[in-house]
mmCIF file of C-alpha atoms and ligand atoms in Angstrom:
data_model
loop_
_atom_site.group_PDB
_atom_site.id
_atom_site.type_symbol
_atom_site.label_atom_id
_atom_site.label_comp_id
_atom_site.label_asym_id
_atom_site.label_seq_id
_atom_site.Cartn_x
_atom_site.Cartn_y
_atom_site.Cartn_z
ATOM 1 C CA MET A 1 -24.293 -0.372 -35.583
ATOM 2 C CA ARG A 2 -20.835 0.537 -36.003
ATOM 3 C CA LEU A 3 -19.765 2.969 -33.428
ATOM 4 C CA ASN A 4 -16.466 5.469 -34.266
ATOM 5 C CA VAL A 5 -15.603 7.577 -31.155
ATOM 6 C CA THR A 6 -12.172 9.122 -29.964
ATOM 7 C CA VAL A 7 -11.212 7.699 -26.491
ATOM 8 C CA ASN A 8 -8.435 9.263 -24.543
ATOM 9 C CA GLY A 9 -7.268 10.734 -27.936
ATOM 10 C CA ARG A 10 -7.301 7.566 -30.061
ATOM 11 C CA PRO A 11 -9.681 6.670 -32.434
ATOM 12 C CA ARG A 12 -11.702 3.708 -31.490
ATOM 13 C CA GLN A 13 -14.302 1.498 -33.332
ATOM 14 C CA ALA A 14 -16.825 -0.546 -31.822
ATOM 15 C CA ASP A 15 -19.077 -2.994 -33.887
ATOM 16 C CA ASP A 16 -22.195 -4.656 -33.099
ATOM 17 C CA VAL A 17 -23.133 -1.923 -30.979
ATOM 18 C CA TRP A 18 -27.087 -1.598 -30.024
ATOM 19 C CA PRO A 19 -27.512 2.079 -30.253
ATOM 20 C CA GLY A 20 -29.249 1.973 -26.854
ATOM 21 C CA GLU A 21 -26.920 0.318 -24.924
ATOM 22 C CA SER A 22 -24.928 3.200 -22.586
ATOM 23 C CA LEU A 23 -21.437 4.798 -23.233
ATOM 24 C CA LEU A 24 -20.275 3.386 -20.225
ATOM 25 C CA TYR A 25 -21.054 -0.431 -21.228
ATOM 26 C CA VAL A 26 -19.361 0.293 -24.560
ATOM 27 C CA LEU A 27 -15.903 1.598 -22.801
ATOM 28 C CA ARG A 28 -15.959 -0.721 -20.284
ATOM 29 C CA GLU A 29 -17.049 -4.073 -22.088
ATOM 30 C CA ARG A 30 -16.404 -3.337 -25.614
ATOM 31 C CA LEU A 31 -13.446 -1.140 -25.612
ATOM 32 C CA GLY A 32 -11.358 -2.747 -22.544
ATOM 33 C CA LEU A 33 -11.663 0.507 -20.057
ATOM 34 C CA PRO A 34 -12.777 -0.644 -16.965
ATOM 35 C CA GLY A 35 -11.985 2.291 -15.141
ATOM 36 C CA SER A 36 -15.109 3.968 -15.154
ATOM 37 C CA LYS A 37 -17.436 2.104 -12.932
ATOM 38 C CA ASN A 38 -20.944 0.941 -13.194
ATOM 39 C CA ALA A 39 -22.522 1.318 -9.328
ATOM 40 C CA CYS A 40 -26.198 2.376 -10.129
ATOM 41 C CA GLU A 41 -26.861 2.729 -13.677
ATOM 42 C CA GLN A 42 -29.200 5.380 -13.079
ATOM 43 C CA GLY A 43 -26.932 8.707 -12.825
ATOM 44 C CA GLU A 44 -27.296 8.762 -9.111
ATOM 45 C CA CYS A 45 -23.667 7.764 -8.156
ATOM 46 C CA GLY A 46 -21.421 9.568 -10.587
ATOM 47 C CA SER A 47 -19.101 6.347 -10.565
ATOM 48 C CA CYS A 48 -19.110 6.298 -14.239
ATOM 49 C CA THR A 49 -18.162 9.869 -14.976
ATOM 50 C CA VAL A 50 -16.292 10.704 -17.795
ATOM 51 C CA TYR A 51 -15.610 13.644 -20.386
ATOM 52 C CA LEU A 52 -18.175 13.943 -23.469
ATOM 53 C CA ASP A 53 -16.501 16.651 -25.530
ATOM 54 C CA ASP A 54 -14.850 17.921 -22.507
ATOM 55 C CA VAL A 55 -17.883 18.222 -20.289
ATOM 56 C CA PRO A 56 -18.423 15.290 -17.413
ATOM 57 C CA VAL A 57 -21.055 13.590 -17.924
ATOM 58 C CA CYS A 58 -22.523 10.330 -16.407
ATOM 59 C CA SER A 59 -21.788 7.755 -19.224
ATOM 60 C CA CYS A 60 -24.494 5.387 -17.991
ATOM 61 C CA LEU A 61 -26.802 7.800 -19.173
ATOM 62 C CA VAL A 62 -25.377 8.208 -22.344
ATOM 63 C CA ALA A 63 -26.510 6.183 -25.204
ATOM 64 C CA ALA A 64 -23.913 4.571 -27.308
ATOM 65 C CA GLY A 65 -24.990 6.293 -30.134
ATOM 66 C CA GLN A 66 -24.985 9.918 -29.198
ATOM 67 C CA ALA A 67 -21.217 9.303 -28.550
ATOM 68 C CA GLU A 68 -20.566 8.644 -32.335
ATOM 69 C CA GLY A 69 -18.034 10.837 -33.872
ATOM 70 C CA ARG A 70 -17.476 12.472 -30.340
ATOM 71 C CA GLN A 71 -14.351 12.749 -27.969
ATOM 72 C CA VAL A 72 -14.476 10.970 -24.938
ATOM 73 C CA ARG A 73 -11.824 11.164 -22.073
ATOM 74 C CA THR A 74 -11.958 8.627 -19.239
ATOM 75 C CA VAL A 75 -10.104 8.327 -15.866
ATOM 76 C CA GLU A 76 -7.566 6.132 -17.650
ATOM 77 C CA GLY A 77 -6.605 8.958 -20.061
ATOM 78 C CA LEU A 78 -5.887 11.550 -17.433
ATOM 79 C CA ALA A 79 -2.774 10.194 -16.436
ATOM 80 C CA GLU A 80 0.425 10.925 -19.122
ATOM 81 C CA GLY A 81 1.808 7.382 -19.774
ATOM 82 C CA ASP A 82 3.201 6.388 -16.304
ATOM 83 C CA ARG A 83 2.767 9.665 -14.508
ATOM 84 C CA LEU A 84 -0.742 9.982 -12.684
ATOM 85 C CA ASP A 85 -2.515 13.228 -12.992
ATOM 86 C CA PRO A 86 -1.857 15.484 -9.730
ATOM 87 C CA VAL A 87 -5.945 14.500 -8.666
ATOM 88 C CA GLN A 88 -5.438 10.981 -9.086
ATOM 89 C CA GLN A 89 -2.034 10.893 -7.027
ATOM 90 C CA SER A 90 -3.278 13.081 -4.377
ATOM 91 C CA PHE A 91 -6.512 10.574 -3.789
ATOM 92 C CA VAL A 92 -3.630 7.915 -3.533
ATOM 93 C CA ASP A 93 -1.323 10.180 -1.163
ATOM 94 C CA ALA A 94 -4.233 11.214 0.905
ATOM 95 C CA GLY A 95 -5.797 7.603 1.564
ATOM 96 C CA ALA A 96 -8.987 8.735 -0.497
ATOM 97 C CA VAL A 97 -9.538 5.257 -1.786
ATOM 98 C CA GLN A 98 -11.124 2.714 -0.170
ATOM 99 C CA CYS A 99 -13.231 0.074 -2.014
ATOM 100 C CA GLY A 100 -12.476 2.407 -4.819
ATOM 101 C CA PHE A 101 -15.842 2.140 -6.486
ATOM 102 C CA CYS A 102 -16.298 5.825 -6.298
ATOM 103 C CA THR A 103 -12.969 6.983 -7.187
ATOM 104 C CA PRO A 104 -12.803 7.172 -10.953
ATOM 105 C CA GLY A 105 -15.697 9.307 -11.062
ATOM 106 C CA LEU A 106 -14.728 11.511 -8.166
ATOM 107 C CA VAL A 107 -11.255 11.824 -9.449
ATOM 108 C CA VAL A 108 -12.775 13.134 -13.107
ATOM 109 C CA ALA A 109 -15.243 15.301 -11.066
ATOM 110 C CA ALA A 110 -12.373 16.864 -9.052
ATOM 111 C CA HIS A 111 -10.467 17.198 -12.345
ATOM 112 C CA ASP A 112 -13.097 19.349 -13.963
ATOM 113 C CA LEU A 113 -13.499 21.224 -10.876
ATOM 114 C CA LEU A 114 -9.752 22.304 -10.745
ATOM 115 C CA ARG A 115 -8.992 23.202 -13.931
ATOM 116 C CA ARG A 116 -12.360 25.692 -13.664
ATOM 117 C CA THR A 117 -11.578 26.474 -10.338
ATOM 118 C CA PRO A 118 -7.686 26.174 -9.435
ATOM 119 C CA ARG A 119 -8.206 27.471 -5.755
ATOM 120 C CA PRO A 120 -11.628 25.935 -4.903
ATOM 121 C CA SER A 121 -12.979 26.898 -1.238
ATOM 122 C CA ASP A 122 -14.463 23.614 0.873
ATOM 123 C CA GLU A 123 -17.631 24.917 -0.141
ATOM 124 C CA GLU A 124 -17.183 24.682 -3.851
ATOM 125 C CA ILE A 125 -15.161 21.394 -3.644
ATOM 126 C CA ARG A 126 -18.514 20.138 -1.575
ATOM 127 C CA GLU A 127 -20.795 21.605 -4.510
ATOM 128 C CA ALA A 128 -18.950 20.019 -7.282
ATOM 129 C CA LEU A 129 -18.342 16.736 -5.785
ATOM 130 C CA ALA A 130 -22.162 16.580 -4.664
ATOM 131 C CA GLY A 131 -23.165 14.212 -7.705
ATOM 132 C CA ASN A 132 -20.359 11.589 -6.693
ATOM 133 C CA LEU A 133 -21.556 9.180 -3.966
ATOM 134 C CA CYS A 134 -19.133 7.173 -1.811
ATOM 135 C CA ARG A 135 -20.012 4.632 0.945
ATOM 136 C CA CYS A 136 -16.997 4.150 2.150
ATOM 137 C CA THR A 137 -14.629 7.245 3.086
ATOM 138 C CA GLY A 138 -17.076 9.460 5.073
ATOM 139 C CA TYR A 139 -15.427 12.325 2.606
ATOM 140 C CA GLU A 140 -13.023 13.842 4.639
ATOM 141 C CA LYS A 141 -10.186 11.918 2.967
ATOM 142 C CA ILE A 142 -11.565 12.919 -0.431
ATOM 143 C CA LEU A 143 -11.627 16.666 0.549
ATOM 144 C CA ASP A 144 -8.135 16.217 1.757
ATOM 145 C CA ALA A 145 -7.204 14.547 -1.579
ATOM 146 C CA VAL A 146 -8.551 17.576 -3.663
ATOM 147 C CA ARG A 147 -6.937 20.110 -1.552
ATOM 148 C CA THR A 148 -3.781 18.551 -1.947
ATOM 149 C CA ALA A 149 -4.308 18.483 -5.478
ATOM 150 C CA ALA A 150 -5.379 22.198 -5.568
ATOM 151 C CA ASP A 151 -1.980 23.088 -3.574
ATOM 152 C CA ALA A 152 0.212 20.815 -5.872
ATOM 153 C CA SER A 153 -0.956 22.373 -9.018
HETATM 154 S S1 FES B 201 -23.292 4.238 -12.525
HETATM 155 FE FE1 FES B 201 -23.706 6.076 -13.671
HETATM 156 S S2 FES B 201 -24.487 7.420 -12.042
HETATM 157 FE FE2 FES B 201 -24.153 5.604 -10.990
HETATM 158 S S1 FES B 202 -14.284 4.272 -1.557
HETATM 159 FE FE1 FES B 202 -15.806 2.715 -1.653
HETATM 160 S S2 FES B 202 -17.857 3.838 -2.334
HETATM 161 FE FE2 FES B 202 -15.957 5.237 -2.073
#
């Protein structure tokens, strides 16, 4: 099938898509957007989180066909040109990135939290990021990054 989807504000098309393949696969392998990561492919780790019609989803669990005609925003789409989104910048500044596999999903989840709750408590941050697993950082730097981003916005 041919898939029509708007990604980061641009209409995109992908041909020969199998309806059951994941939106994550389409983004990474067909549309050249490798920011969203494939770590578990089972909806367990959050590394593939993107916005679908402005709602964060695990793109590994979304069938490509379900994205037809819809709006997707990936971690690449959070930056404005060369200017990183404050959440992206704060992850860099706080040293919250080690291997980086979890980072795109965490950035999208934190971005969503801060637009809903600009001054979150630590408990609210932990709850919002509970679906995003990190094997490297011990989470403290990630919490620092989200607090910094909240202060910056
Ligand atoms: S790769 Fe999608 S939740 Fe882990
Ligand atoms: S930085 Fe490696 S999994 Fe989080």
